[in-house]
Amino acid sequence: MPTPNKAASVAELTDAFQSSNAAVLTEYRGLTVAQLKTLRRSLGENAQYAVVKNTLTKIAANQAGITALDEHFAGPTAVAFITGDPVESAKALRDFAKENPNLIIKAGVLDGKALSADDIKKLADLESREVLLSKLAGAFKGKQSQAASLFQALPSKFVRTAEALRVKLAEQGGAE
């Protein structure tokens, strides 16, 4: 029978899995408390990094409907629960892992879909949501500008053609 503390921990972790956009499992063996504090700060306000117990976290993940991570709950495990832009948090984890090779990204989940460590690194290589949206807006604006130029060119071309025809008819009328 589970103790009230364990049941409360499972409920809290289940809620964290359900309320986050993404979760990334890491192994932190060999990192100091100061390094973990630095990692938490680098993740920012949109992510919560928690050292967890494997058994309780596995139960919580299963209760949240996430079974793809079951095989990764071994060894010292910490979870980054991401509520904001997953790209920014993936970049922070990747960059921290480059500087601190003791941090190992195991796996993750994004909107209910399992991610491998390589998938998380690919996610980190993406540009932020704001940059992608601004590029999209720029592309739309460019297409609108092209359309406006095209629409302006048609009447202008018609006027030039009509003027050339008038001049040609005037020359023919004067030559006869």
mmCIF file with all atom_site columns, C-alpha atoms in Angstrom:
data_model
loop_
_atom_site.group_PDB
_atom_site.id
_atom_site.type_symbol
_atom_site.label_atom_id
_atom_site.label_alt_id
_atom_site.label_comp_id
_atom_site.label_asym_id
_atom_site.label_entity_id
_atom_site.label_seq_id
_atom_site.pdbx_PDB_ins_code
_atom_site.Cartn_x
_atom_site.Cartn_y
_atom_site.Cartn_z
_atom_site.occupancy
_atom_site.B_iso_or_equiv
_atom_site.pdbx_formal_charge
_atom_site.auth_seq_id
_atom_site.auth_comp_id
_atom_site.auth_asym_id
_atom_site.auth_atom_id
_atom_site.pdbx_PDB_model_num
ATOM 1   C CA . MET A 1 1   ? 0.000  0.000  0.000   1.00 0.00 ? 1   MET A CA 1
ATOM 2   C CA . PRO A 1 2   ? 1.487  3.354  -0.997  1.00 0.00 ? 2   PRO A CA 1
ATOM 3   C CA . THR A 1 3   ? 2.269  5.908  1.627   1.00 0.00 ? 3   THR A CA 1
ATOM 4   C CA . PRO A 1 4   ? 0.488  9.274  1.514   1.00 0.00 ? 4   PRO A CA 1
ATOM 5   C CA . ASN A 1 5   ? 3.775  10.984 0.582   1.00 0.00 ? 5   ASN A CA 1
ATOM 6   C CA . LYS A 1 6   ? 4.326  8.663  -2.381  1.00 0.00 ? 6   LYS A CA 1
ATOM 7   C CA . ALA A 1 7   ? 0.722  9.040  -3.528  1.00 0.00 ? 7   ALA A CA 1
ATOM 8   C CA . ALA A 1 8   ? 1.078  12.830 -3.335  1.00 0.00 ? 8   ALA A CA 1
ATOM 9   C CA . SER A 1 9   ? 4.336  12.674 -5.324  1.00 0.00 ? 9   SER A CA 1
ATOM 10  C CA . VAL A 1 10  ? 2.721  10.528 -8.012  1.00 0.00 ? 10  VAL A CA 1
ATOM 11  C CA . ALA A 1 11  ? -0.258 12.898 -8.217  1.00 0.00 ? 11  ALA A CA 1
ATOM 12  C CA . GLU A 1 12  ? 2.065  15.903 -8.516  1.00 0.00 ? 12  GLU A CA 1
ATOM 13  C CA . LEU A 1 13  ? 4.154  14.240 -11.233 1.00 0.00 ? 13  LEU A CA 1
ATOM 14  C CA . THR A 1 14  ? 1.031  13.114 -13.102 1.00 0.00 ? 14  THR A CA 1
ATOM 15  C CA . ASP A 1 15  ? -0.219 16.689 -13.082 1.00 0.00 ? 15  ASP A CA 1
ATOM 16  C CA . ALA A 1 16  ? 3.175  17.907 -14.316 1.00 0.00 ? 16  ALA A CA 1
ATOM 17  C CA . PHE A 1 17  ? 3.090  15.448 -17.229 1.00 0.00 ? 17  PHE A CA 1
ATOM 18  C CA . GLN A 1 18  ? -0.487 16.416 -18.132 1.00 0.00 ? 18  GLN A CA 1
ATOM 19  C CA . SER A 1 19  ? 0.032  20.181 -17.909 1.00 0.00 ? 19  SER A CA 1
ATOM 20  C CA . SER A 1 20  ? 3.296  20.353 -19.848 1.00 0.00 ? 20  SER A CA 1
ATOM 21  C CA . ASN A 1 21  ? 3.749  20.558 -23.616 1.00 0.00 ? 21  ASN A CA 1
ATOM 22  C CA . ALA A 1 22  ? 6.842  18.402 -23.436 1.00 0.00 ? 22  ALA A CA 1
ATOM 23  C CA . ALA A 1 23  ? 8.978  16.468 -20.989 1.00 0.00 ? 23  ALA A CA 1
ATOM 24  C CA . VAL A 1 24  ? 12.629 15.503 -21.393 1.00 0.00 ? 24  VAL A CA 1
ATOM 25  C CA . LEU A 1 25  ? 14.293 12.755 -19.365 1.00 0.00 ? 25  LEU A CA 1
ATOM 26  C CA . THR A 1 26  ? 17.949 13.249 -18.510 1.00 0.00 ? 26  THR A CA 1
ATOM 27  C CA . GLU A 1 27  ? 20.629 11.453 -16.563 1.00 0.00 ? 27  GLU A CA 1
ATOM 28  C CA . TYR A 1 28  ? 22.475 13.802 -14.256 1.00 0.00 ? 28  TYR A CA 1
ATOM 29  C CA . ARG A 1 29  ? 25.062 11.438 -12.731 1.00 0.00 ? 29  ARG A CA 1
ATOM 30  C CA . GLY A 1 30  ? 28.224 13.363 -11.890 1.00 0.00 ? 30  GLY A CA 1
ATOM 31  C CA . LEU A 1 31  ? 26.710 16.852 -11.908 1.00 0.00 ? 31  LEU A CA 1
ATOM 32  C CA . THR A 1 32  ? 27.160 19.013 -8.845  1.00 0.00 ? 32  THR A CA 1
ATOM 33  C CA . VAL A 1 33  ? 24.371 20.856 -7.084  1.00 0.00 ? 33  VAL A CA 1
ATOM 34  C CA . ALA A 1 34  ? 25.761 24.113 -8.469  1.00 0.00 ? 34  ALA A CA 1
ATOM 35  C CA . GLN A 1 35  ? 25.670 22.747 -12.020 1.00 0.00 ? 35  GLN A CA 1
ATOM 36  C CA . LEU A 1 36  ? 22.064 21.592 -11.570 1.00 0.00 ? 36  LEU A CA 1
ATOM 37  C CA . LYS A 1 37  ? 21.188 25.066 -10.314 1.00 0.00 ? 37  LYS A CA 1
ATOM 38  C CA . THR A 1 38  ? 22.812 26.582 -13.410 1.00 0.00 ? 38  THR A CA 1
ATOM 39  C CA . LEU A 1 39  ? 20.853 24.182 -15.613 1.00 0.00 ? 39  LEU A CA 1
ATOM 40  C CA . ARG A 1 40  ? 17.576 25.136 -13.939 1.00 0.00 ? 40  ARG A CA 1
ATOM 41  C CA . ARG A 1 41  ? 18.333 28.816 -14.511 1.00 0.00 ? 41  ARG A CA 1
ATOM 42  C CA . SER A 1 42  ? 19.261 28.230 -18.167 1.00 0.00 ? 42  SER A CA 1
ATOM 43  C CA . LEU A 1 43  ? 15.911 26.522 -18.785 1.00 0.00 ? 43  LEU A CA 1
ATOM 44  C CA . GLY A 1 44  ? 14.115 29.716 -17.776 1.00 0.00 ? 44  GLY A CA 1
ATOM 45  C CA . GLU A 1 45  ? 10.569 30.178 -16.566 1.00 0.00 ? 45  GLU A CA 1
ATOM 46  C CA . ASN A 1 46  ? 8.963  27.921 -19.164 1.00 0.00 ? 46  ASN A CA 1
ATOM 47  C CA . ALA A 1 47  ? 10.465 24.713 -17.799 1.00 0.00 ? 47  ALA A CA 1
ATOM 48  C CA . GLN A 1 48  ? 10.780 23.014 -14.445 1.00 0.00 ? 48  GLN A CA 1
ATOM 49  C CA . TYR A 1 49  ? 13.696 20.634 -13.905 1.00 0.00 ? 49  TYR A CA 1
ATOM 50  C CA . ALA A 1 50  ? 13.144 18.045 -11.182 1.00 0.00 ? 50  ALA A CA 1
ATOM 51  C CA . VAL A 1 51  ? 15.206 15.132 -9.907  1.00 0.00 ? 51  VAL A CA 1
ATOM 52  C CA . VAL A 1 52  ? 12.722 12.286 -9.606  1.00 0.00 ? 52  VAL A CA 1
ATOM 53  C CA . LYS A 1 53  ? 12.374 8.711  -8.387  1.00 0.00 ? 53  LYS A CA 1
ATOM 54  C CA . ASN A 1 54  ? 12.106 6.329  -11.330 1.00 0.00 ? 54  ASN A CA 1
ATOM 55  C CA . THR A 1 55  ? 9.336  4.108  -9.983  1.00 0.00 ? 55  THR A CA 1
ATOM 56  C CA . LEU A 1 56  ? 7.063  6.973  -8.953  1.00 0.00 ? 56  LEU A CA 1
ATOM 57  C CA . THR A 1 57  ? 7.718  8.873  -12.191 1.00 0.00 ? 57  THR A CA 1
ATOM 58  C CA . LYS A 1 58  ? 6.989  5.794  -14.301 1.00 0.00 ? 58  LYS A CA 1
ATOM 59  C CA . ILE A 1 59  ? 3.667  5.335  -12.476 1.00 0.00 ? 59  ILE A CA 1
ATOM 60  C CA . ALA A 1 60  ? 2.840  9.032  -12.945 1.00 0.00 ? 60  ALA A CA 1
ATOM 61  C CA . ALA A 1 61  ? 3.736  8.958  -16.643 1.00 0.00 ? 61  ALA A CA 1
ATOM 62  C CA . ASN A 1 62  ? 1.555  5.899  -17.171 1.00 0.00 ? 62  ASN A CA 1
ATOM 63  C CA . GLN A 1 63  ? -1.335 7.586  -15.345 1.00 0.00 ? 63  GLN A CA 1
ATOM 64  C CA . ALA A 1 64  ? -0.864 10.581 -17.662 1.00 0.00 ? 64  ALA A CA 1
ATOM 65  C CA . GLY A 1 65  ? -1.097 8.244  -20.669 1.00 0.00 ? 65  GLY A CA 1
ATOM 66  C CA . ILE A 1 66  ? 2.620  8.248  -21.500 1.00 0.00 ? 66  ILE A CA 1
ATOM 67  C CA . THR A 1 67  ? 4.057  4.755  -21.815 1.00 0.00 ? 67  THR A CA 1
ATOM 68  C CA . ALA A 1 68  ? 6.787  5.401  -24.390 1.00 0.00 ? 68  ALA A CA 1
ATOM 69  C CA . LEU A 1 69  ? 9.277  6.475  -21.711 1.00 0.00 ? 69  LEU A CA 1
ATOM 70  C CA . ASP A 1 70  ? 9.040  3.336  -19.549 1.00 0.00 ? 70  ASP A CA 1
ATOM 71  C CA . GLU A 1 71  ? 12.363 1.851  -20.690 1.00 0.00 ? 71  GLU A CA 1
ATOM 72  C CA . HIS A 1 72  ? 14.250 5.071  -19.859 1.00 0.00 ? 72  HIS A CA 1
ATOM 73  C CA . PHE A 1 73  ? 13.451 5.101  -16.131 1.00 0.00 ? 73  PHE A CA 1
ATOM 74  C CA . ALA A 1 74  ? 16.776 3.637  -15.019 1.00 0.00 ? 74  ALA A CA 1
ATOM 75  C CA . GLY A 1 75  ? 19.690 5.240  -13.222 1.00 0.00 ? 75  GLY A CA 1
ATOM 76  C CA . PRO A 1 76  ? 19.633 8.728  -11.779 1.00 0.00 ? 76  PRO A CA 1
ATOM 77  C CA . THR A 1 77  ? 16.849 10.496 -13.648 1.00 0.00 ? 77  THR A CA 1
ATOM 78  C CA . ALA A 1 78  ? 15.663 14.079 -13.808 1.00 0.00 ? 78  ALA A CA 1
ATOM 79  C CA . VAL A 1 79  ? 12.793 15.427 -15.876 1.00 0.00 ? 79  VAL A CA 1
ATOM 80  C CA . ALA A 1 80  ? 12.446 18.815 -17.530 1.00 0.00 ? 80  ALA A CA 1
ATOM 81  C CA . PHE A 1 81  ? 8.723  19.599 -17.670 1.00 0.00 ? 81  PHE A CA 1
ATOM 82  C CA . ILE A 1 82  ? 8.320  22.195 -20.434 1.00 0.00 ? 82  ILE A CA 1
ATOM 83  C CA . THR A 1 83  ? 5.265  24.443 -20.471 1.00 0.00 ? 83  THR A CA 1
ATOM 84  C CA . GLY A 1 84  ? 6.494  27.051 -22.968 1.00 0.00 ? 84  GLY A CA 1
ATOM 85  C CA . ASP A 1 85  ? 8.347  26.803 -26.249 1.00 0.00 ? 85  ASP A CA 1
ATOM 86  C CA . PRO A 1 86  ? 9.935  23.322 -26.377 1.00 0.00 ? 86  PRO A CA 1
ATOM 87  C CA . VAL A 1 87  ? 12.579 24.519 -28.853 1.00 0.00 ? 87  VAL A CA 1
ATOM 88  C CA . GLU A 1 88  ? 14.073 26.996 -26.378 1.00 0.00 ? 88  GLU A CA 1
ATOM 89  C CA . SER A 1 89  ? 14.226 24.408 -23.609 1.00 0.00 ? 89  SER A CA 1
ATOM 90  C CA . ALA A 1 90  ? 15.710 21.781 -25.944 1.00 0.00 ? 90  ALA A CA 1
ATOM 91  C CA . LYS A 1 91  ? 18.393 24.303 -26.941 1.00 0.00 ? 91  LYS A CA 1
ATOM 92  C CA . ALA A 1 92  ? 19.153 25.037 -23.288 1.00 0.00 ? 92  ALA A CA 1
ATOM 93  C CA . LEU A 1 93  ? 19.494 21.320 -22.514 1.00 0.00 ? 93  LEU A CA 1
ATOM 94  C CA . ARG A 1 94  ? 21.641 20.689 -25.600 1.00 0.00 ? 94  ARG A CA 1
ATOM 95  C CA . ASP A 1 95  ? 23.931 23.628 -24.853 1.00 0.00 ? 95  ASP A CA 1
ATOM 96  C CA . PHE A 1 96  ? 24.290 22.644 -21.212 1.00 0.00 ? 96  PHE A CA 1
ATOM 97  C CA . ALA A 1 97  ? 25.067 19.036 -22.224 1.00 0.00 ? 97  ALA A CA 1
ATOM 98  C CA . LYS A 1 98  ? 27.813 20.298 -24.570 1.00 0.00 ? 98  LYS A CA 1
ATOM 99  C CA . GLU A 1 99  ? 29.468 22.172 -21.707 1.00 0.00 ? 99  GLU A CA 1
ATOM 100 C CA . ASN A 1 100 ? 28.780 19.405 -19.152 1.00 0.00 ? 100 ASN A CA 1
ATOM 101 C CA . PRO A 1 101 ? 29.118 15.955 -20.706 1.00 0.00 ? 101 PRO A CA 1
ATOM 102 C CA . ASN A 1 102 ? 27.770 14.362 -17.516 1.00 0.00 ? 102 ASN A CA 1
ATOM 103 C CA . LEU A 1 103 ? 24.267 15.491 -18.512 1.00 0.00 ? 103 LEU A CA 1
ATOM 104 C CA . ILE A 1 104 ? 22.844 12.855 -20.828 1.00 0.00 ? 104 ILE A CA 1
ATOM 105 C CA . ILE A 1 105 ? 19.580 13.444 -22.645 1.00 0.00 ? 105 ILE A CA 1
ATOM 106 C CA . LYS A 1 106 ? 17.760 10.098 -22.607 1.00 0.00 ? 106 LYS A CA 1
ATOM 107 C CA . ALA A 1 107 ? 14.409 10.666 -24.300 1.00 0.00 ? 107 ALA A CA 1
ATOM 108 C CA . GLY A 1 108 ? 11.332 12.820 -24.183 1.00 0.00 ? 108 GLY A CA 1
ATOM 109 C CA . VAL A 1 109 ? 7.769  13.342 -25.145 1.00 0.00 ? 109 VAL A CA 1
ATOM 110 C CA . LEU A 1 110 ? 6.264  16.240 -27.120 1.00 0.00 ? 110 LEU A CA 1
ATOM 111 C CA . ASP A 1 111 ? 2.488  16.628 -27.271 1.00 0.00 ? 111 ASP A CA 1
ATOM 112 C CA . GLY A 1 112 ? 2.068  12.936 -26.442 1.00 0.00 ? 112 GLY A CA 1
ATOM 113 C CA . LYS A 1 113 ? 4.570  11.686 -29.036 1.00 0.00 ? 113 LYS A CA 1
ATOM 114 C CA . ALA A 1 114 ? 7.778  9.954  -27.978 1.00 0.00 ? 114 ALA A CA 1
ATOM 115 C CA . LEU A 1 115 ? 11.099 11.577 -28.870 1.00 0.00 ? 115 LEU A CA 1
ATOM 116 C CA . SER A 1 116 ? 14.511 9.955  -28.918 1.00 0.00 ? 116 SER A CA 1
ATOM 117 C CA . ALA A 1 117 ? 17.630 11.804 -27.782 1.00 0.00 ? 117 ALA A CA 1
ATOM 118 C CA . ASP A 1 118 ? 18.414 12.517 -31.462 1.00 0.00 ? 118 ASP A CA 1
ATOM 119 C CA . ASP A 1 119 ? 14.910 13.914 -32.001 1.00 0.00 ? 119 ASP A CA 1
ATOM 120 C CA . ILE A 1 120 ? 15.427 16.295 -29.092 1.00 0.00 ? 120 ILE A CA 1
ATOM 121 C CA . LYS A 1 121 ? 18.732 17.450 -30.584 1.00 0.00 ? 121 LYS A CA 1
ATOM 122 C CA . LYS A 1 122 ? 16.974 18.041 -33.923 1.00 0.00 ? 122 LYS A CA 1
ATOM 123 C CA . LEU A 1 123 ? 14.279 19.989 -32.087 1.00 0.00 ? 123 LEU A CA 1
ATOM 124 C CA . ALA A 1 124 ? 17.025 22.116 -30.537 1.00 0.00 ? 124 ALA A CA 1
ATOM 125 C CA . ASP A 1 125 ? 18.372 22.902 -34.017 1.00 0.00 ? 125 ASP A CA 1
ATOM 126 C CA . LEU A 1 126 ? 15.066 24.491 -35.045 1.00 0.00 ? 126 LEU A CA 1
ATOM 127 C CA . GLU A 1 127 ? 14.595 28.209 -34.850 1.00 0.00 ? 127 GLU A CA 1
ATOM 128 C CA . SER A 1 128 ? 12.340 29.628 -32.162 1.00 0.00 ? 128 SER A CA 1
ATOM 129 C CA . ARG A 1 129 ? 8.621  30.000 -32.734 1.00 0.00 ? 129 ARG A CA 1
ATOM 130 C CA . GLU A 1 130 ? 8.905  33.790 -33.012 1.00 0.00 ? 130 GLU A CA 1
ATOM 131 C CA . VAL A 1 131 ? 11.587 33.569 -35.713 1.00 0.00 ? 131 VAL A CA 1
ATOM 132 C CA . LEU A 1 132 ? 9.568  31.033 -37.711 1.00 0.00 ? 132 LEU A CA 1
ATOM 133 C CA . LEU A 1 133 ? 6.425  33.186 -37.450 1.00 0.00 ? 133 LEU A CA 1
ATOM 134 C CA . SER A 1 134 ? 8.308  36.290 -38.571 1.00 0.00 ? 134 SER A CA 1
ATOM 135 C CA . LYS A 1 135 ? 9.717  34.407 -41.567 1.00 0.00 ? 135 LYS A CA 1
ATOM 136 C CA . LEU A 1 136 ? 6.219  33.243 -42.446 1.00 0.00 ? 136 LEU A CA 1
ATOM 137 C CA . ALA A 1 137 ? 4.877  36.791 -42.160 1.00 0.00 ? 137 ALA A CA 1
ATOM 138 C CA . GLY A 1 138 ? 7.738  38.035 -44.353 1.00 0.00 ? 138 GLY A CA 1
ATOM 139 C CA . ALA A 1 139 ? 6.932  35.420 -46.985 1.00 0.00 ? 139 ALA A CA 1
ATOM 140 C CA . PHE A 1 140 ? 3.262  36.446 -46.988 1.00 0.00 ? 140 PHE A CA 1
ATOM 141 C CA . LYS A 1 141 ? 4.213  40.115 -47.237 1.00 0.00 ? 141 LYS A CA 1
ATOM 142 C CA . GLY A 1 142 ? 6.553  39.354 -50.135 1.00 0.00 ? 142 GLY A CA 1
ATOM 143 C CA . LYS A 1 143 ? 3.806  37.537 -52.034 1.00 0.00 ? 143 LYS A CA 1
ATOM 144 C CA . GLN A 1 144 ? 1.419  40.443 -51.427 1.00 0.00 ? 144 GLN A CA 1
ATOM 145 C CA . SER A 1 145 ? 4.011  42.881 -52.759 1.00 0.00 ? 145 SER A CA 1
ATOM 146 C CA . GLN A 1 146 ? 4.477  40.741 -55.868 1.00 0.00 ? 146 GLN A CA 1
ATOM 147 C CA . ALA A 1 147 ? 0.733  40.631 -56.416 1.00 0.00 ? 147 ALA A CA 1
ATOM 148 C CA . ALA A 1 148 ? 0.429  44.398 -55.973 1.00 0.00 ? 148 ALA A CA 1
ATOM 149 C CA . SER A 1 149 ? 3.230  44.968 -58.497 1.00 0.00 ? 149 SER A CA 1
ATOM 150 C CA . LEU A 1 150 ? 1.530  42.647 -60.956 1.00 0.00 ? 150 LEU A CA 1
ATOM 151 C CA . PHE A 1 151 ? -1.823 44.394 -60.566 1.00 0.00 ? 151 PHE A CA 1
ATOM 152 C CA . GLN A 1 152 ? -0.159 47.798 -61.046 1.00 0.00 ? 152 GLN A CA 1
ATOM 153 C CA . ALA A 1 153 ? 1.747  46.568 -64.098 1.00 0.00 ? 153 ALA A CA 1
ATOM 154 C CA . LEU A 1 154 ? -1.372 45.527 -66.018 1.00 0.00 ? 154 LEU A CA 1
ATOM 155 C CA . PRO A 1 155 ? -3.022 48.974 -66.275 1.00 0.00 ? 155 PRO A CA 1
ATOM 156 C CA . SER A 1 156 ? 0.352  50.609 -66.871 1.00 0.00 ? 156 SER A CA 1
ATOM 157 C CA . LYS A 1 157 ? 1.110  48.211 -69.732 1.00 0.00 ? 157 LYS A CA 1
ATOM 158 C CA . PHE A 1 158 ? -2.361 48.774 -71.180 1.00 0.00 ? 158 PHE A CA 1
ATOM 159 C CA . VAL A 1 159 ? -1.838 52.567 -71.134 1.00 0.00 ? 159 VAL A CA 1
ATOM 160 C CA . ARG A 1 160 ? 1.569  52.250 -72.836 1.00 0.00 ? 160 ARG A CA 1
ATOM 161 C CA . THR A 1 161 ? 0.121  49.922 -75.498 1.00 0.00 ? 161 THR A CA 1
ATOM 162 C CA . ALA A 1 162 ? -2.825 52.251 -76.142 1.00 0.00 ? 162 ALA A CA 1
ATOM 163 C CA . GLU A 1 163 ? -0.474 55.233 -76.413 1.00 0.00 ? 163 GLU A CA 1
ATOM 164 C CA . ALA A 1 164 ? 1.784  53.364 -78.869 1.00 0.00 ? 164 ALA A CA 1
ATOM 165 C CA . LEU A 1 165 ? -1.278 52.420 -80.949 1.00 0.00 ? 165 LEU A CA 1
ATOM 166 C CA . ARG A 1 166 ? -2.498 56.072 -80.938 1.00 0.00 ? 166 ARG A CA 1
ATOM 167 C CA . VAL A 1 167 ? 0.934  57.279 -82.074 1.00 0.00 ? 167 VAL A CA 1
ATOM 168 C CA . LYS A 1 168 ? 1.077  54.649 -84.811 1.00 0.00 ? 168 LYS A CA 1
ATOM 169 C CA . LEU A 1 169 ? -2.431 55.547 -86.057 1.00 0.00 ? 169 LEU A CA 1
ATOM 170 C CA . ALA A 1 170 ? -1.530 59.237 -85.987 1.00 0.00 ? 170 ALA A CA 1
ATOM 171 C CA . GLU A 1 171 ? 1.611  58.549 -88.049 1.00 0.00 ? 171 GLU A CA 1
ATOM 172 C CA . GLN A 1 172 ? -0.375 56.499 -90.574 1.00 0.00 ? 172 GLN A CA 1
ATOM 173 C CA . GLY A 1 173 ? -3.056 59.159 -90.821 1.00 0.00 ? 173 GLY A CA 1
ATOM 174 C CA . GLY A 1 174 ? -0.412 61.888 -91.420 1.00 0.00 ? 174 GLY A CA 1
ATOM 175 C CA . ALA A 1 175 ? 1.499  59.811 -94.002 1.00 0.00 ? 175 ALA A CA 1
ATOM 176 C CA . GLU A 1 176 ? -1.493 59.237 -96.290 1.00 0.00 ? 176 GLU A CA 1
#
